[in-house]
Short mmCIF file of C-alpha atoms in Angstrom, two decimals:
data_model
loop_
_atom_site.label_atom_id
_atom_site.label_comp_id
_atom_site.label_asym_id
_atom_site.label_seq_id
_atom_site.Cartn_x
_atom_site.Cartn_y
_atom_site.Cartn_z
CA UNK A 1 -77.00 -110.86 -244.42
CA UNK A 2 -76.53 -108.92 -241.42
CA UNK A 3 -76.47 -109.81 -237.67
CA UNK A 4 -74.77 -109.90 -234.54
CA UNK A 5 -72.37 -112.68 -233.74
CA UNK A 6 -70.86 -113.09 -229.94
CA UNK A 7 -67.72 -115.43 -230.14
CA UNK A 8 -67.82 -115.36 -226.20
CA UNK A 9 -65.37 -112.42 -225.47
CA UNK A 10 -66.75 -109.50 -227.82
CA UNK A 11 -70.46 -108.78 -230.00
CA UNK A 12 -69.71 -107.50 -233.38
CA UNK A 13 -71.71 -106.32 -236.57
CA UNK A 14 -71.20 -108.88 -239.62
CA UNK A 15 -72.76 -108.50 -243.04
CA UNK A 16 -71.90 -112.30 -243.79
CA UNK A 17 -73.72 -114.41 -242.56
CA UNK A 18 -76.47 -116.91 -243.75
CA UNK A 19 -79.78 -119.09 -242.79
CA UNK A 20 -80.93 -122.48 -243.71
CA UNK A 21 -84.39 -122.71 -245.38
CA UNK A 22 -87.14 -124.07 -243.73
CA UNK A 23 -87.59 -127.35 -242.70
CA UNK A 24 -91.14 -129.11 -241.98
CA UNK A 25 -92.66 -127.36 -239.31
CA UNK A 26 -90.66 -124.19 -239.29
CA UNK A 27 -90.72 -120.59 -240.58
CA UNK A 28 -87.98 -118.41 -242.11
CA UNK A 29 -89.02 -114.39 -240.98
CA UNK A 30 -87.35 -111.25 -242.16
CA UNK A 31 -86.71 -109.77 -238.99
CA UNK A 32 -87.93 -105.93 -239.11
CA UNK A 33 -87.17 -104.86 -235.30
CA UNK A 34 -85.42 -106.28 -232.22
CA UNK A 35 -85.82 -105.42 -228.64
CA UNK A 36 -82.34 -105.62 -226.80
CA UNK A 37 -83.63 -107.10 -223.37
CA UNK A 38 -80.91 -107.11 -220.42
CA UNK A 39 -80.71 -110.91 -221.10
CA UNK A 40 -79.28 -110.07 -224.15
CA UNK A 41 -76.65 -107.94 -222.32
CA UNK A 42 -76.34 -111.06 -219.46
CA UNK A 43 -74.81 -112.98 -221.90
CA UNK A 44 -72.33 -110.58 -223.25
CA UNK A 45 -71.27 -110.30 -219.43
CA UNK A 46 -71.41 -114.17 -218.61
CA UNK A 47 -73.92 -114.03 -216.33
CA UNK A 48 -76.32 -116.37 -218.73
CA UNK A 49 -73.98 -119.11 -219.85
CA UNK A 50 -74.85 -119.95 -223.67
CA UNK A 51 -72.48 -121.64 -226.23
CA UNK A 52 -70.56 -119.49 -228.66
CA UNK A 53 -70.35 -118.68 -231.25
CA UNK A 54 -74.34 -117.08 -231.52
CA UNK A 55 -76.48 -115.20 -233.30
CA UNK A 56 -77.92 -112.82 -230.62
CA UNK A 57 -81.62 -111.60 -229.77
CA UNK A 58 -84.61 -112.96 -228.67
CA UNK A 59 -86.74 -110.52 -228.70
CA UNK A 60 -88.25 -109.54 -232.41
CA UNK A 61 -90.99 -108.89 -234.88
CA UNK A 62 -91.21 -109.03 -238.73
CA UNK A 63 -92.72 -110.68 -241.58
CA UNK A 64 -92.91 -114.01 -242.88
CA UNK A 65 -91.03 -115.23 -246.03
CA UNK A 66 -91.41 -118.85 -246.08
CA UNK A 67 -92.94 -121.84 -244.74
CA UNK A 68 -92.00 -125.69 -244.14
CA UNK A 69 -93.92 -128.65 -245.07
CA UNK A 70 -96.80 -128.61 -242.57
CA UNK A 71 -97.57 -125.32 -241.64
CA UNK A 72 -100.87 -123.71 -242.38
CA UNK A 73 -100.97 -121.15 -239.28
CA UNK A 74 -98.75 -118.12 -240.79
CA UNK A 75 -97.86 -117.72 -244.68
CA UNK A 76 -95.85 -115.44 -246.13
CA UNK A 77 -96.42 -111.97 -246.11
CA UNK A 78 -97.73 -112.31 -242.44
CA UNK A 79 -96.85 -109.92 -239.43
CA UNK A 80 -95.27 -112.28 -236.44
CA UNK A 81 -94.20 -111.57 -233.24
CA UNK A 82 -91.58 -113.97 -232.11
CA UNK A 83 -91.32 -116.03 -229.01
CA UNK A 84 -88.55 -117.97 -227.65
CA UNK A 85 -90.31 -121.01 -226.49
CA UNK A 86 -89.53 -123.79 -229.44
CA UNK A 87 -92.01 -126.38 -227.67
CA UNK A 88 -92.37 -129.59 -229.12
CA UNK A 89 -96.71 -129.22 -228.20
CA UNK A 90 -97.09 -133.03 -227.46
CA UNK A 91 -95.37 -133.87 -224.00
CA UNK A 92 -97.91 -133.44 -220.62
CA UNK A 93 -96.42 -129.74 -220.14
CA UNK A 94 -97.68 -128.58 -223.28
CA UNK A 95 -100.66 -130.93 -223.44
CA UNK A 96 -101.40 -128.59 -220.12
CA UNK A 97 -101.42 -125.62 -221.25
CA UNK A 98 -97.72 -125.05 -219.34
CA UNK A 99 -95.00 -124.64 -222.81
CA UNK A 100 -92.35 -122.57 -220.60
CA UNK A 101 -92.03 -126.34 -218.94
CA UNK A 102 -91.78 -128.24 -222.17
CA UNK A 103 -88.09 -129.56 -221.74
CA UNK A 104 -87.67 -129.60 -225.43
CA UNK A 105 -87.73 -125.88 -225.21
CA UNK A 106 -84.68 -125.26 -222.62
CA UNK A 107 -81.32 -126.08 -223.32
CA UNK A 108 -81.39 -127.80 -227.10
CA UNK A 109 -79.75 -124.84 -229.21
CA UNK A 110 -79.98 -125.38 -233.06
CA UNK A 111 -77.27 -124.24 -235.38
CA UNK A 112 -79.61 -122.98 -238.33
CA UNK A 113 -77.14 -120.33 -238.85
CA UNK A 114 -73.48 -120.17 -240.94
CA UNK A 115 -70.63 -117.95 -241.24
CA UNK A 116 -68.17 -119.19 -244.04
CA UNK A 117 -67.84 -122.83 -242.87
CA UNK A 118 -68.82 -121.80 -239.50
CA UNK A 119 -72.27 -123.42 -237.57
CA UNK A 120 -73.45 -120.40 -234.88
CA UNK A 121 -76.05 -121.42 -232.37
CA UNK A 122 -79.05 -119.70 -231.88
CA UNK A 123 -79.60 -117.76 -229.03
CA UNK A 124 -83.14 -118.64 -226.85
CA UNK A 125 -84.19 -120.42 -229.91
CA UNK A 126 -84.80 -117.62 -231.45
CA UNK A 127 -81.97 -115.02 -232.85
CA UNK A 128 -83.91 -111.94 -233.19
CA UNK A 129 -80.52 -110.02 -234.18
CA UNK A 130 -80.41 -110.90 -237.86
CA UNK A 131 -81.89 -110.13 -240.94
CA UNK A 132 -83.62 -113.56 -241.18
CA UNK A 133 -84.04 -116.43 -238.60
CA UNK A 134 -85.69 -119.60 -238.85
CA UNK A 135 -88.34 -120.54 -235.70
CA UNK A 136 -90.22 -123.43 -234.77
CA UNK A 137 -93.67 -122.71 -236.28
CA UNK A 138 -95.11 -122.76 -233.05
CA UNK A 139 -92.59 -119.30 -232.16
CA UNK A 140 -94.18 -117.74 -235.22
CA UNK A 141 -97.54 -115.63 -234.03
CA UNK A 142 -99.63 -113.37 -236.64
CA UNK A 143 -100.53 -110.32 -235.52
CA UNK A 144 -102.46 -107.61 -237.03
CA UNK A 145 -100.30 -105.84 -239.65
CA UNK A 146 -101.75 -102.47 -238.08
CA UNK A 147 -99.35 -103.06 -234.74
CA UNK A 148 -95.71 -101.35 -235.76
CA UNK A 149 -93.00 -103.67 -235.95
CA UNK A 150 -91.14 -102.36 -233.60
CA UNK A 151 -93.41 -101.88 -230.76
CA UNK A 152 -94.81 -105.58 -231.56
CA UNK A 153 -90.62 -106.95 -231.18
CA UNK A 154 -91.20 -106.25 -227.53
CA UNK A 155 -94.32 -108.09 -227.10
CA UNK A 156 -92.24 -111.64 -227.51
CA UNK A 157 -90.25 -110.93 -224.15
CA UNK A 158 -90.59 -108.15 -222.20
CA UNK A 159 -94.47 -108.27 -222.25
CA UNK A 160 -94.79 -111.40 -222.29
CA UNK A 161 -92.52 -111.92 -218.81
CA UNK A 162 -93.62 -108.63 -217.02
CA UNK A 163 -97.41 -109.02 -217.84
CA UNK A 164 -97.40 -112.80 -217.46
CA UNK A 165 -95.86 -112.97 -214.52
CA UNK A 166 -98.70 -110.55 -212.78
CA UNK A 167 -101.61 -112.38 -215.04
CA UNK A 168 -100.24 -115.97 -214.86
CA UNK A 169 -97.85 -116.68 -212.05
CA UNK A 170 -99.19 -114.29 -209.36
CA UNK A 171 -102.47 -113.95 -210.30
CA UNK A 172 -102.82 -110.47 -208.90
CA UNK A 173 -106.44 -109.90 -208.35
CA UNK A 174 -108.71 -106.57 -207.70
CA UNK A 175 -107.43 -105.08 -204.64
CA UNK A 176 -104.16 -106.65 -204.17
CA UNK A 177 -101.26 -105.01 -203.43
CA UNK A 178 -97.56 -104.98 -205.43
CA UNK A 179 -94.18 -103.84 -204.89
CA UNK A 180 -92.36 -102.98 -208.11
CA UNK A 181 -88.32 -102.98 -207.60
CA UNK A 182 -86.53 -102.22 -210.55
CA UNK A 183 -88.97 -100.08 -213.73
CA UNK A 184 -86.65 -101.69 -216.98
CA UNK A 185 -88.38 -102.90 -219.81
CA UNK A 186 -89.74 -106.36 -217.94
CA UNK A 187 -90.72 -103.93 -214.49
CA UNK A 188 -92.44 -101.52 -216.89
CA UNK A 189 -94.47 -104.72 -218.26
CA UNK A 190 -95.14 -105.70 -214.19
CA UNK A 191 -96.71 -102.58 -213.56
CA UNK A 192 -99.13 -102.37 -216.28
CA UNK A 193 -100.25 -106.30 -215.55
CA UNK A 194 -101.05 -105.09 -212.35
CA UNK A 195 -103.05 -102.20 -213.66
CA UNK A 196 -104.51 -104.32 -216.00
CA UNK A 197 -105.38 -106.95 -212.95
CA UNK A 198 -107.14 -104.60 -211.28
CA UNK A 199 -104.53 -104.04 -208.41
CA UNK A 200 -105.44 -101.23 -206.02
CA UNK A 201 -101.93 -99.68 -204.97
CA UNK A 202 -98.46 -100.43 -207.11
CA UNK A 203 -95.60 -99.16 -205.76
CA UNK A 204 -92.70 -98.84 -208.56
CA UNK A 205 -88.93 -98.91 -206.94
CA UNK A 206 -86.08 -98.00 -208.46
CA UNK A 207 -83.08 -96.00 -207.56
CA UNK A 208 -83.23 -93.24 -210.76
CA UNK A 209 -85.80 -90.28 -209.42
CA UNK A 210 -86.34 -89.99 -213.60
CA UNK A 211 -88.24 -92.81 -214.11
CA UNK A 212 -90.76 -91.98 -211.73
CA UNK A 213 -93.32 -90.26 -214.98
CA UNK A 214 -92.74 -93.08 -217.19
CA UNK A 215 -93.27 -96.34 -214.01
CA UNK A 216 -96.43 -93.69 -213.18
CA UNK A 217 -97.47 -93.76 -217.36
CA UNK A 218 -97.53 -97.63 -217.14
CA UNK A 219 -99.65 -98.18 -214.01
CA UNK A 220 -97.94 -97.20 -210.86
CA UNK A 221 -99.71 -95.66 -207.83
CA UNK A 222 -96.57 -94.76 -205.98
CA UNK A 223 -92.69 -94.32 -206.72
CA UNK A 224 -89.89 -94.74 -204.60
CA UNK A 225 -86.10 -94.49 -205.11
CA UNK A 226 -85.50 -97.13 -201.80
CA UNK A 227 -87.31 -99.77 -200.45
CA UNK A 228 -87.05 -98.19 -197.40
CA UNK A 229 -89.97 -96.38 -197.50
CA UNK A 230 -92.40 -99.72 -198.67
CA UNK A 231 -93.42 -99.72 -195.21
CA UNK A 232 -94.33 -96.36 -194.78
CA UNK A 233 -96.48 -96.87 -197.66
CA UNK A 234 -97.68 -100.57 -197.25
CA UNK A 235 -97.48 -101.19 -193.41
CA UNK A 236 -98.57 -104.68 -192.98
CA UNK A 237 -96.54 -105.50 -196.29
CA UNK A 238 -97.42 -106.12 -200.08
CA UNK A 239 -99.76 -109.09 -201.32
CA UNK A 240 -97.22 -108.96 -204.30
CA UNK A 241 -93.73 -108.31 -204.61
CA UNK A 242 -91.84 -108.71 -207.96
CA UNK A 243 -87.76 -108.73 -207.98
CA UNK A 244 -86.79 -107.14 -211.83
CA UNK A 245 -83.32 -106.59 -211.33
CA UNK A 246 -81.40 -109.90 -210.21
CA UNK A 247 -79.75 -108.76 -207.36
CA UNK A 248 -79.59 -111.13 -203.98
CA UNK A 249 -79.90 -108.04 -201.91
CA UNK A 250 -83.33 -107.16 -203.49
CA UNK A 251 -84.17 -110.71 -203.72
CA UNK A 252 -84.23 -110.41 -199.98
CA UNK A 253 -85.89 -107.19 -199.56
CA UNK A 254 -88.60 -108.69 -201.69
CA UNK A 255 -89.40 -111.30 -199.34
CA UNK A 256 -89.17 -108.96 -196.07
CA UNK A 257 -92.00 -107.12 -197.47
CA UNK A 258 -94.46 -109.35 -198.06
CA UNK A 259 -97.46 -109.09 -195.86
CA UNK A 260 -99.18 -112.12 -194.60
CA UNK A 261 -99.82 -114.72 -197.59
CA UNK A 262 -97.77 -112.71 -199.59
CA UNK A 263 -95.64 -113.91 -202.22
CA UNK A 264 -92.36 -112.73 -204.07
CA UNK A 265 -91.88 -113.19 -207.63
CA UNK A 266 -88.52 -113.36 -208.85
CA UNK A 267 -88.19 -112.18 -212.39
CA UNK A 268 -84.37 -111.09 -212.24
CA UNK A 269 -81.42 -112.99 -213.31
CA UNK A 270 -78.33 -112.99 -211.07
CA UNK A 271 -75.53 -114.78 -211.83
CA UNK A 272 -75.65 -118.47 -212.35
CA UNK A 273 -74.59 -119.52 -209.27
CA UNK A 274 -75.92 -116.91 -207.21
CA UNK A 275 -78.06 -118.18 -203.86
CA UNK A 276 -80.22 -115.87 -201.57
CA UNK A 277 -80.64 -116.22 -198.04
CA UNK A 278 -84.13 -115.43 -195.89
CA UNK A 279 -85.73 -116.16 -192.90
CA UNK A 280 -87.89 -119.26 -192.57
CA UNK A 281 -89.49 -117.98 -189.51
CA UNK A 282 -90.67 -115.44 -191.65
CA UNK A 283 -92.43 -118.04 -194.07
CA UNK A 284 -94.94 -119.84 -191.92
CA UNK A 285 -97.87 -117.29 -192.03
CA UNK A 286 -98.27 -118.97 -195.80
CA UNK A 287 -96.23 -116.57 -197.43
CA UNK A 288 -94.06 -118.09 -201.00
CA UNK A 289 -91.45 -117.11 -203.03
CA UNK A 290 -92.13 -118.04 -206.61
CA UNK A 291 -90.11 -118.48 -209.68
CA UNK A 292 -91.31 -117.32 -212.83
CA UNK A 293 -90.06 -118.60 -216.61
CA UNK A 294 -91.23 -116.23 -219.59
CA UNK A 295 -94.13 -114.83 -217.96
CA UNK A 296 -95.50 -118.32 -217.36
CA UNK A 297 -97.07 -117.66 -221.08
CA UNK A 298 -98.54 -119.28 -223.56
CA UNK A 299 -97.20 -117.16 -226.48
CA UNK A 300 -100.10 -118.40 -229.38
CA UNK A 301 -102.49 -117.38 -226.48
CA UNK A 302 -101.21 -114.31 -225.02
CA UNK A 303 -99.36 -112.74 -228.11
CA UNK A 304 -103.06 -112.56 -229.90
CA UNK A 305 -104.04 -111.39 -226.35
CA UNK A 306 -101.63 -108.55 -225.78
CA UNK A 307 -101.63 -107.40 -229.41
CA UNK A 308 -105.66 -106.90 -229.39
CA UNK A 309 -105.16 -104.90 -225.59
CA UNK A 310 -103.03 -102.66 -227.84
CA UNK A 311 -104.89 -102.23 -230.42
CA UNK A 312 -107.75 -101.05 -227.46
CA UNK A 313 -105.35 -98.21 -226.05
CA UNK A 314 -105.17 -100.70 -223.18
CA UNK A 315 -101.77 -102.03 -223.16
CA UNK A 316 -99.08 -100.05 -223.53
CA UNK A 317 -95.94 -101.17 -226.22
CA UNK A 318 -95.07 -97.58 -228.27
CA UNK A 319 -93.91 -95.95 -224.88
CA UNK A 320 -91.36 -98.81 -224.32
CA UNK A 321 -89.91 -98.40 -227.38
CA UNK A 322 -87.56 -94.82 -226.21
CA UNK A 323 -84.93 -95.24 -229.06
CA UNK A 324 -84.50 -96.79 -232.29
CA UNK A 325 -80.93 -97.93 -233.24
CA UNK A 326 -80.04 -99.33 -236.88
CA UNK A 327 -78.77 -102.71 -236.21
CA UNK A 328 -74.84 -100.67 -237.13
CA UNK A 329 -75.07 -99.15 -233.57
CA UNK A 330 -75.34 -101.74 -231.50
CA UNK A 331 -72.87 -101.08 -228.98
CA UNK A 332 -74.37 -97.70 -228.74
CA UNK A 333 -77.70 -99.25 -228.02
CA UNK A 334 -76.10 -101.71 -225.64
CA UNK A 335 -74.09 -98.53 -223.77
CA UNK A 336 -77.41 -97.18 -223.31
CA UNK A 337 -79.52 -99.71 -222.21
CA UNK A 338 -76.33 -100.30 -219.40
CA UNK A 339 -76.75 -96.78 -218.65
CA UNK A 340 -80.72 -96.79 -217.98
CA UNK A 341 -81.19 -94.17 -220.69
CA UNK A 342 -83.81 -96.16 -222.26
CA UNK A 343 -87.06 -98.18 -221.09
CA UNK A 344 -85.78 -100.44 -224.31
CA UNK A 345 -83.89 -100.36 -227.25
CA UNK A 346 -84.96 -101.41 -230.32
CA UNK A 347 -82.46 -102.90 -233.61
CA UNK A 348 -83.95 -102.21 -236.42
CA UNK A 349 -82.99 -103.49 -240.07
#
């Protein structure tokens, strides 16, 4: 079958590889579409350090073609949208209603996958980038078979992060205020969870003048190309600032414009060993700074959730998907999501 395989200096195309069956309390999906998220890119630059060699993706949608002993949620023939939390469901974080903290999810990469005589790892658990994967049943959730594949892919990471981390980790309420820097894929997904929170002015940042119609499409109030002009907009500061592009700098500016029991989110990635510097004066009037895993999600929960806000006109997911690539073009889909031609590019097999 086909996928794409990163051996830790270059991502190619191959049309050999193969996938285990099931095993009790997993599902094998055909993969239909795949959303290529910049964390897919982050690895093919080093700045997310992951094992080699992989099966790439994360982000996907398809249809179910078998089950392992125990599972009675999906069958086959089922539409799922994929999510990259493989939580085991029994420690206190899951018992909690917190998976993103189940430690059985982070750092434990299976090797479902083979290439000749070759084990790959699987990338976030998950692998989106081949024809078939094998999940955790708990990473397998049925949607309706109405949603298209390809707009659902994107539901499993870039809604889930952008939109959780306004609905779940902020908690953005009526009236609030929130700063938008960066308007990629997971930005795009911030400013319609604060539309859909109710928040009275979003202001979208970003540095390219031509996403200004699409960031206003998806909820925003105001667009900048600096965050220079925040203040001029927001003077006492933002209840809400989010951080979508991973870079220190921003990190910083996303802090300096909080307003008084503000809080930045920080949904970015920089580089591993990247560190941030702020004020601490500037903290005491109860202001935060807040990390944020996957959207702080619960993917059974908010998967069903997001797919039904869809299916009301309410959440947006065919606008995100700008381009289509057959799963062949990859690096033309990767030179383009580098470029900021696209909101998101979507493999498709």
């Amino acid at each position: 079958m086909r996928g794409v395989v990163f051996d830790g200096v270059q991502a190619q195309v191959v049309d050999d590889l193969a996938v285990r069956d099931p095993g009790p309390g997993e599902v094998q999906v055909a993969v239909s579409a795949a959303g290529l998220c910049h964390s897919d890119l982050s690895v093919l630059e080093g700045t997310i350090p992951f094992p080699v060699p992989l099966v790439m993706g994360h982000e996907g949608a398809g249809v179910v073609e078998a089950v392992g002993e125990g599972v009675t949620h999906v069958s086959p023939g089922d539409h799922v949208a994929l999510s990259t939390l493989a939580n085991c469901g029994t420690c206190a974080a899951c018992d909690q209603g917190r998976p993103t903290m189940c430690r059985q999810a982070i750092g434990r990469p299976g090797r479902p996958f083979l290439r000749g005589a070759d084990a790959l790892y699987q990338f976030a658990a998950n692998s989106a980038f081949a024809e078939r994967t094998v999940v955790k049943a708990v990473q397998a959730v049925r949607i309706p078979k109405d949603i298209p594949l390809p707009s659902a892919a994107l539901i499993g990471c870039a809604v889930l992060t952008g939109v959780g981390a306004v609905l779940n980790r902020a908690r953005v309420e009526h009236g609030d205020t929130v700063v938008v820097i960066g308007t990629g894929g997971i930005g795009l997904n911030v400013l319609q969870g604060a539309r859909l929170a109710g928040a009275l002015r979003i202001v979208a940042v970003d540095a390219n003048p031509e996403k200004e119609a699409v960031a206003r499409r998806f909820g925003a109030t105001d667009f900048l190309t600096s965050t220079d002009g925040v203040r001029d907009l927001l003077p006492t500061g933002a209840d809400h600032t989010f951080e979508c592009v991973g870079r220190i700098e921003l990190i910083r500016r996303a802090i300096d414009l909080l307003d008084r029991e503000g809080q930045a989110i920080l949904l970015g990635v920089p580089p591993a060993g990247a560190e941030a510097s702020f004020l601490v004066s500037s903290m005491y009037l109860d202001k935060a700074i807040l990390g944020c895993r996957y959207g702080s999600s619960r993917p059974q929960h908010d998967i069903a959730l997001y797919a039904e806000l869809y299916r009301q006109g309410r959440l947006l997911l065919d606008e995100l998907v700008t381009a289509t690539y057959p799963v062949e073009d990859f690096e033309k889909a990767c030179d383009d999501a580098r470029g900021g031609r696209v909101a998101r590019a979507v493999l498709t097999f």
